[in-house]
Amino acid sequence: MYSNWHRAIGASVILIGLAGCSSNRVEPISAADATWTENVQVAAIHIERNNPDVPVVVMDNLARHLRIVMDSCVVGERNVDMRVRVDNFEGNSTAAAILIGDTTGLSGTVLLEDPETGATQGEYYVDSVQSGGGLIGAAVLSGSEDGMPLMFAEQVCEDVFAGVPPERADASSPSTLSPREMELEEREAVDE
């Protein structure tokens, strides 16, 4: 009854129709006192790699995004040092995203230290994950080496410091847009 042509069209519609979603969680290992985090600014950010498989470019992008986001998000007067231990980065495969769906993620531990005493004031496990499938999902997942570090930095801002991340980390550089922000910009351009 149905020809191969009809099946191909149906499969194409399904592939295009699939999209992506993200799941972010920040779990306190030892939560900082909320009154302590209200009046801090991140003076120094130290990043280390617990897993040698995490690409250097991801580490560099994480350092850049954390600096940009924290400078806008945490603007108190008392200095705090942030230590980030990156445990895992999982890149994505465009072919896998289109055919069966794929996931990309970045996880690690964030420690907040008082630079005067060296005492740990808070410790958090941050896990940022984005999944997608089909052509739209592949587009959402593309650029994960830059998008996941931005998502990680925004989660630290929101969930550790109860702040509001800047809408765009660096308006002059489109590479700092998260996949979700790029998708929204493309939709707005089409609507205009």
CSV table of N, CA, C and O in Angstrom, one decimal, residues 14-98:
chain,number,residue,atom,x,y,z
A,14,ILE,N,9.8,12.6,10.8
A,14,ILE,CA,10.2,12.3,12.2
A,14,ILE,C,11.5,12.8,12.6
A,14,ILE,O,11.7,13.4,13.6
A,15,LEU,N,12.5,12.6,11.7
A,15,LEU,CA,13.9,13.1,12.0
A,15,LEU,C,13.9,14.6,12.2
A,15,LEU,O,14.6,15.1,13.1
A,16,ILE,N,13.2,15.4,11.3
A,16,ILE,CA,13.2,16.8,11.5
A,16,ILE,C,12.4,17.2,12.7
A,16,ILE,O,12.8,18.1,13.4
A,17,GLY,N,11.4,16.5,13.1
A,17,GLY,CA,10.5,16.8,14.2
A,17,GLY,C,11.1,16.6,15.6
A,17,GLY,O,10.7,17.2,16.5
A,18,LEU,N,12.1,15.8,15.7
A,18,LEU,CA,12.7,15.6,17.0
A,18,LEU,C,13.6,16.8,17.4
A,18,LEU,O,14.1,17.5,16.6
A,19,ALA,N,13.7,17.0,18.7
A,19,ALA,CA,14.4,18.1,19.2
A,19,ALA,C,15.3,17.7,20.4
A,19,ALA,O,15.5,16.6,20.6
A,20,GLY,N,15.7,18.7,21.1
A,20,GLY,CA,16.6,18.4,22.3
A,20,GLY,C,16.0,19.0,23.6
A,20,GLY,O,15.1,19.8,23.6
A,21,CYS,N,16.6,18.6,24.6
A,21,CYS,CA,16.3,19.1,26.0
A,21,CYS,C,17.5,19.1,26.8
A,21,CYS,O,18.5,18.4,26.5
A,22,SER,N,17.5,19.8,27.9
A,22,SER,CA,18.6,19.9,28.8
A,22,SER,C,18.2,19.6,30.2
A,22,SER,O,17.0,19.8,30.6
A,23,SER,N,19.1,19.1,31.0
A,23,SER,CA,18.9,18.7,32.3
A,23,SER,C,20.1,19.2,33.1
A,23,SER,O,21.2,18.7,32.8
A,24,ASN,N,19.9,20.0,34.0
A,24,ASN,CA,21.0,20.6,34.8
A,24,ASN,C,20.7,20.3,36.3
A,24,ASN,O,19.6,20.6,36.7
A,25,ARG,N,21.7,19.9,37.0
A,25,ARG,CA,21.5,19.8,38.5
A,25,ARG,C,22.7,20.3,39.2
A,25,ARG,O,23.8,20.1,38.8
A,26,VAL,N,22.5,20.9,40.3
A,26,VAL,CA,23.5,21.3,41.2
A,26,VAL,C,23.2,20.7,42.6
A,26,VAL,O,22.1,21.1,43.2
A,27,GLU,N,24.0,19.8,43.1
A,27,GLU,CA,23.7,19.2,44.4
A,27,GLU,C,24.8,19.6,45.4
A,27,GLU,O,26.0,19.5,45.2
A,28,PRO,N,24.3,20.2,46.5
A,28,PRO,CA,25.3,20.6,47.5
A,28,PRO,C,25.9,19.4,48.2
A,28,PRO,O,25.2,18.5,48.6
A,29,ILE,N,27.2,19.4,48.2
A,29,ILE,CA,27.9,18.4,49.0
A,29,ILE,C,28.0,19.0,50.5
A,29,ILE,O,27.8,18.3,51.4
A,30,SER,N,28.3,20.3,50.5
A,30,SER,CA,28.3,21.0,51.8
A,30,SER,C,28.0,22.5,51.4
A,30,SER,O,28.8,23.2,50.9
A,31,ALA,N,26.7,22.8,51.5
A,31,ALA,CA,26.2,24.1,51.0
A,31,ALA,C,26.8,25.3,51.8
A,31,ALA,O,26.9,25.2,53.0
A,32,ALA,N,27.2,26.3,51.1
A,32,ALA,CA,27.6,27.5,51.8
A,32,ALA,C,26.4,28.2,52.4
A,32,ALA,O,25.3,28.1,51.9
A,33,ASP,N,26.6,28.9,53.5
A,33,ASP,CA,25.6,29.7,54.1
A,33,ASP,C,25.1,30.8,53.2
A,33,ASP,O,25.9,31.5,52.6
A,34,ALA,N,23.8,30.9,53.0
A,34,ALA,CA,23.2,31.8,52.1
A,34,ALA,C,23.6,33.3,52.4
A,34,ALA,O,23.8,34.1,51.5
A,35,THR,N,23.7,33.6,53.7
A,35,THR,CA,24.1,35.0,54.0
A,35,THR,C,25.6,35.2,53.6
A,35,THR,O,25.9,36.3,53.3
A,36,TRP,N,26.4,34.2,53.6
A,36,TRP,CA,27.8,34.3,53.2
A,36,TRP,C,27.9,34.5,51.7
A,36,TRP,O,28.7,35.4,51.3
A,37,THR,N,27.1,33.8,50.9
A,37,THR,CA,27.2,34.0,49.5
A,37,THR,C,26.5,35.3,48.9
A,37,THR,O,26.8,35.6,47.8
A,38,GLU,N,25.7,35.9,49.8
A,38,GLU,CA,25.1,37.1,49.3
A,38,GLU,C,26.0,38.3,49.0
A,38,GLU,O,25.7,39.1,48.1
A,39,ASN,N,27.1,38.4,49.7
A,39,ASN,CA,28.0,39.6,49.5
A,39,ASN,C,29.4,39.2,49.1
A,39,ASN,O,30.3,39.8,49.5
A,40,VAL,N,29.5,38.2,48.2
A,40,VAL,CA,30.8,37.8,47.7
A,40,VAL,C,31.0,38.2,46.3
A,40,VAL,O,30.0,38.4,45.5
A,41,GLN,N,32.3,38.2,45.9
A,41,GLN,CA,32.6,38.3,44.5
A,41,GLN,C,33.7,37.2,44.2
A,41,GLN,O,34.5,36.9,45.1
A,42,VAL,N,33.7,36.6,43.1
A,42,VAL,CA,34.7,35.6,42.8
A,42,VAL,C,36.0,36.3,42.4
A,42,VAL,O,36.1,36.9,41.3
A,43,ALA,N,37.0,36.2,43.3
A,43,ALA,CA,38.3,36.9,43.0
A,43,ALA,C,39.1,36.0,42.1
A,43,ALA,O,39.8,36.6,41.2
A,44,ALA,N,39.2,34.7,42.3
A,44,ALA,CA,40.0,33.9,41.6
A,44,ALA,C,39.3,32.6,41.2
A,44,ALA,O,38.5,32.1,42.0
A,45,ILE,N,39.6,32.1,40.0
A,45,ILE,CA,39.0,30.8,39.6
A,45,ILE,C,40.1,29.9,39.2
A,45,ILE,O,40.9,30.2,38.4
A,46,HIS,N,40.1,28.7,39.8
A,46,HIS,CA,41.1,27.7,39.6
A,46,HIS,C,40.4,26.5,39.0
A,46,HIS,O,39.5,26.0,39.6
A,47,ILE,N,40.9,26.0,37.9
A,47,ILE,CA,40.2,24.9,37.2
A,47,ILE,C,41.2,23.8,37.1
A,47,ILE,O,42.4,24.0,36.6
A,48,GLU,N,40.8,22.6,37.5
A,48,GLU,CA,41.7,21.4,37.3
A,48,GLU,C,40.9,20.3,36.6
A,48,GLU,O,39.7,20.2,36.8
A,49,ARG,N,41.6,19.4,35.9
A,49,ARG,CA,41.0,18.3,35.2
A,49,ARG,C,41.2,17.1,36.0
A,49,ARG,O,42.3,16.6,36.2
A,50,ASN,N,40.2,16.4,36.5
A,50,ASN,CA,40.2,15.1,37.1
A,50,ASN,C,40.3,14.0,36.1
A,50,ASN,O,40.7,12.9,36.5
A,51,ASN,N,39.9,14.3,34.9
A,51,ASN,CA,39.8,13.3,33.9
A,51,ASN,C,40.7,13.8,32.7
A,51,ASN,O,40.3,14.8,32.1
A,52,PRO,N,41.8,13.1,32.3
A,52,PRO,CA,42.6,13.5,31.2
A,52,PRO,C,41.9,13.5,29.9
A,52,PRO,O,42.4,14.1,28.9
A,53,ASP,N,40.8,12.9,29.8
A,53,ASP,CA,40.1,12.8,28.5
A,53,ASP,C,39.3,14.1,28.2
A,53,ASP,O,38.7,14.3,27.1
A,54,VAL,N,39.1,15.0,29.2
A,54,VAL,CA,38.4,16.2,29.0
A,54,VAL,C,39.3,17.1,28.1
A,54,VAL,O,40.5,17.4,28.5
A,55,PRO,N,38.8,17.6,26.9
A,55,PRO,CA,39.7,18.4,26.0
A,55,PRO,C,40.1,19.7,26.6
A,55,PRO,O,39.4,20.3,27.4
A,56,VAL,N,41.3,20.1,26.3
A,56,VAL,CA,41.8,21.4,26.7
A,56,VAL,C,40.9,22.5,26.4
A,56,VAL,O,40.7,23.5,27.1
A,57,VAL,N,40.3,22.5,25.2
A,57,VAL,CA,39.5,23.6,24.7
A,57,VAL,C,38.2,23.7,25.6
A,57,VAL,O,37.8,24.8,25.9
A,58,VAL,N,37.7,22.6,26.1
A,58,VAL,CA,36.6,22.7,27.1
A,58,VAL,C,37.1,23.3,28.4
A,58,VAL,O,36.3,24.2,28.9
A,59,MET,N,38.2,23.0,28.9
A,59,MET,CA,38.8,23.6,30.1
A,59,MET,C,38.9,25.1,29.9
A,59,MET,O,38.6,25.9,30.7
A,60,ASP,N,39.5,25.5,28.7
A,60,ASP,CA,39.7,26.9,28.4
A,60,ASP,C,38.4,27.7,28.3
A,60,ASP,O,38.2,28.8,28.8
A,61,ASN,N,37.4,27.1,27.6
A,61,ASN,CA,36.1,27.7,27.5
A,61,ASN,C,35.4,27.8,28.9
A,61,ASN,O,34.7,28.8,29.2
A,62,LEU,N,35.5,26.8,29.7
A,62,LEU,CA,34.9,26.8,31.0
A,62,LEU,C,35.5,28.0,31.9
A,62,LEU,O,34.8,28.7,32.5
A,63,ALA,N,36.9,28.1,31.8
A,63,ALA,CA,37.5,29.2,32.5
A,63,ALA,C,37.0,30.6,32.0
A,63,ALA,O,36.7,31.5,32.8
A,64,ARG,N,36.9,30.7,30.7
A,64,ARG,CA,36.4,32.0,30.1
A,64,ARG,C,34.9,32.3,30.5
A,64,ARG,O,34.6,33.4,31.0
A,65,HIS,N,34.1,31.3,30.4
A,65,HIS,CA,32.6,31.5,30.7
A,65,HIS,C,32.4,31.7,32.2
A,65,HIS,O,31.6,32.5,32.6
A,66,LEU,N,33.1,31.0,33.0
A,66,LEU,CA,33.0,31.2,34.5
A,66,LEU,C,33.4,32.6,34.8
A,66,LEU,O,32.7,33.3,35.6
A,67,ARG,N,34.5,33.1,34.3
A,67,ARG,CA,34.9,34.5,34.6
A,67,ARG,C,33.9,35.5,34.1
A,67,ARG,O,33.5,36.4,34.9
A,68,ILE,N,33.4,35.4,32.9
A,68,ILE,CA,32.4,36.3,32.4
A,68,ILE,C,31.1,36.3,33.1
A,68,ILE,O,30.6,37.3,33.6
A,69,VAL,N,30.6,35.1,33.4
A,69,VAL,CA,29.3,34.9,34.1
A,69,VAL,C,29.4,35.3,35.5
A,69,VAL,O,28.6,36.1,36.1
A,70,MET,N,30.5,34.9,36.2
A,70,MET,CA,30.7,35.3,37.6
A,70,MET,C,30.8,36.8,37.8
A,70,MET,O,30.3,37.4,38.8
A,71,ASP,N,31.5,37.5,36.9
A,71,ASP,CA,31.7,38.9,37.0
A,71,ASP,C,30.4,39.7,36.9
A,71,ASP,O,30.2,40.7,37.5
A,72,SER,N,29.4,39.1,36.2
A,72,SER,CA,28.1,39.7,36.1
A,72,SER,C,27.1,39.2,37.2
A,72,SER,O,26.2,40.0,37.6
A,73,CYS,N,27.3,38.0,37.6
A,73,CYS,CA,26.4,37.4,38.5
A,73,CYS,C,26.7,37.6,40.0
A,73,CYS,O,25.7,37.8,40.8
A,74,VAL,N,27.9,37.6,40.4
A,74,VAL,CA,28.3,37.7,41.8
A,74,VAL,C,29.1,39.0,42.0
A,74,VAL,O,30.3,39.0,41.7
A,75,VAL,N,28.5,40.0,42.5
A,75,VAL,CA,29.1,41.3,42.6
A,75,VAL,C,29.1,41.9,44.0
A,75,VAL,O,29.0,43.1,44.2
A,76,GLY,N,29.4,41.1,45.0
A,76,GLY,CA,29.5,41.6,46.3
A,76,GLY,C,30.9,42.2,46.6
A,76,GLY,O,31.7,42.5,45.7
A,77,GLU,N,31.2,42.3,47.9
A,77,GLU,CA,32.4,43.0,48.3
A,77,GLU,C,33.5,42.0,48.9
A,77,GLU,O,34.6,42.3,48.8
A,78,ARG,N,33.0,40.9,49.4
A,78,ARG,CA,34.0,40.0,50.0
A,78,ARG,C,34.5,39.0,49.0
A,78,ARG,O,33.7,38.4,48.2
A,79,ASN,N,35.8,38.8,48.9
A,79,ASN,CA,36.4,37.9,47.9
A,79,ASN,C,36.2,36.4,48.3
A,79,ASN,O,36.2,36.1,49.5
A,80,VAL,N,36.0,35.6,47.3
A,80,VAL,CA,35.9,34.2,47.4
A,80,VAL,C,36.7,33.6,46.3
A,80,VAL,O,36.7,34.1,45.2
A,81,ASP,N,37.4,32.5,46.5
A,81,ASP,CA,38.1,31.8,45.5
A,81,ASP,C,37.2,30.6,45.1
A,81,ASP,O,36.6,29.9,45.9
A,82,MET,N,37.2,30.3,43.8
A,82,MET,CA,36.4,29.2,43.3
A,82,MET,C,37.4,28.2,42.7
A,82,MET,O,38.2,28.5,41.9
A,83,ARG,N,37.2,27.0,43.1
A,83,ARG,CA,38.0,25.8,42.6
A,83,ARG,C,37.1,24.9,41.9
A,83,ARG,O,36.1,24.4,42.5
A,84,VAL,N,37.3,24.6,40.7
A,84,VAL,CA,36.5,23.7,39.9
A,84,VAL,C,37.3,22.5,39.5
A,84,VAL,O,38.4,22.7,38.8
A,85,ARG,N,36.8,21.3,39.8
A,85,ARG,CA,37.4,20.1,39.4
A,85,ARG,C,36.5,19.4,38.4
A,85,ARG,O,35.4,19.0,38.7
A,86,VAL,N,37.0,19.4,37.1
A,86,VAL,CA,36.1,18.8,36.0
A,86,VAL,C,36.3,17.3,36.0
A,86,VAL,O,37.4,16.8,35.8
A,87,ASP,N,35.2,16.6,36.2
A,87,ASP,CA,35.3,15.1,36.2
A,87,ASP,C,35.0,14.5,34.9
A,87,ASP,O,35.6,13.5,34.6
A,88,ASN,N,34.1,15.1,34.1
A,88,ASN,CA,33.7,14.5,32.8
A,88,ASN,C,33.2,15.5,31.8
A,88,ASN,O,32.6,16.4,32.2
A,89,PHE,N,33.6,15.2,30.6
A,89,PHE,CA,33.0,15.9,29.4
A,89,PHE,C,32.6,14.8,28.4
A,89,PHE,O,33.5,14.0,28.1
A,90,GLU,N,31.4,14.9,28.0
A,90,GLU,CA,31.0,13.9,26.9
A,90,GLU,C,30.5,14.7,25.7
A,90,GLU,O,29.5,15.5,25.8
A,91,GLY,N,31.3,14.6,24.6
A,91,GLY,CA,30.9,15.3,23.4
A,91,GLY,C,29.8,14.6,22.7
A,91,GLY,O,29.3,13.6,23.2
A,92,ASN,N,29.5,15.1,21.5
A,92,ASN,CA,28.4,14.4,20.8
A,92,ASN,C,28.8,14.1,19.4
A,92,ASN,O,29.8,14.6,18.9
A,93,SER,N,28.0,13.2,18.8
A,93,SER,CA,28.2,12.8,17.4
A,93,SER,C,27.0,13.3,16.6
A,93,SER,O,25.9,12.9,17.0
A,94,THR,N,27.3,14.1,15.6
A,94,THR,CA,26.2,14.6,14.8
A,94,THR,C,25.4,13.4,14.1
A,94,THR,O,24.1,13.4,14.1
A,95,ALA,N,26.1,12.4,13.6
A,95,ALA,CA,25.4,11.3,13.0
A,95,ALA,C,24.5,10.6,14.0
A,95,ALA,O,23.4,10.2,13.7
A,96,ALA,N,25.1,10.3,15.2
A,96,ALA,CA,24.3,9.6,16.2
A,96,ALA,C,23.1,10.5,16.6
A,96,ALA,O,22.0,9.9,16.8
A,97,ALA,N,23.3,11.8,16.8
A,97,ALA,CA,22.2,12.7,17.1
A,97,ALA,C,21.0,12.6,16.1
A,97,ALA,O,19.9,12.5,16.5
A,98,ILE,N,21.4,12.6,14.8
A,98,ILE,CA,20.4,12.5,13.8
A,98,ILE,C,19.7,11.2,13.8
A,98,ILE,O,18.4,11.1,13.7
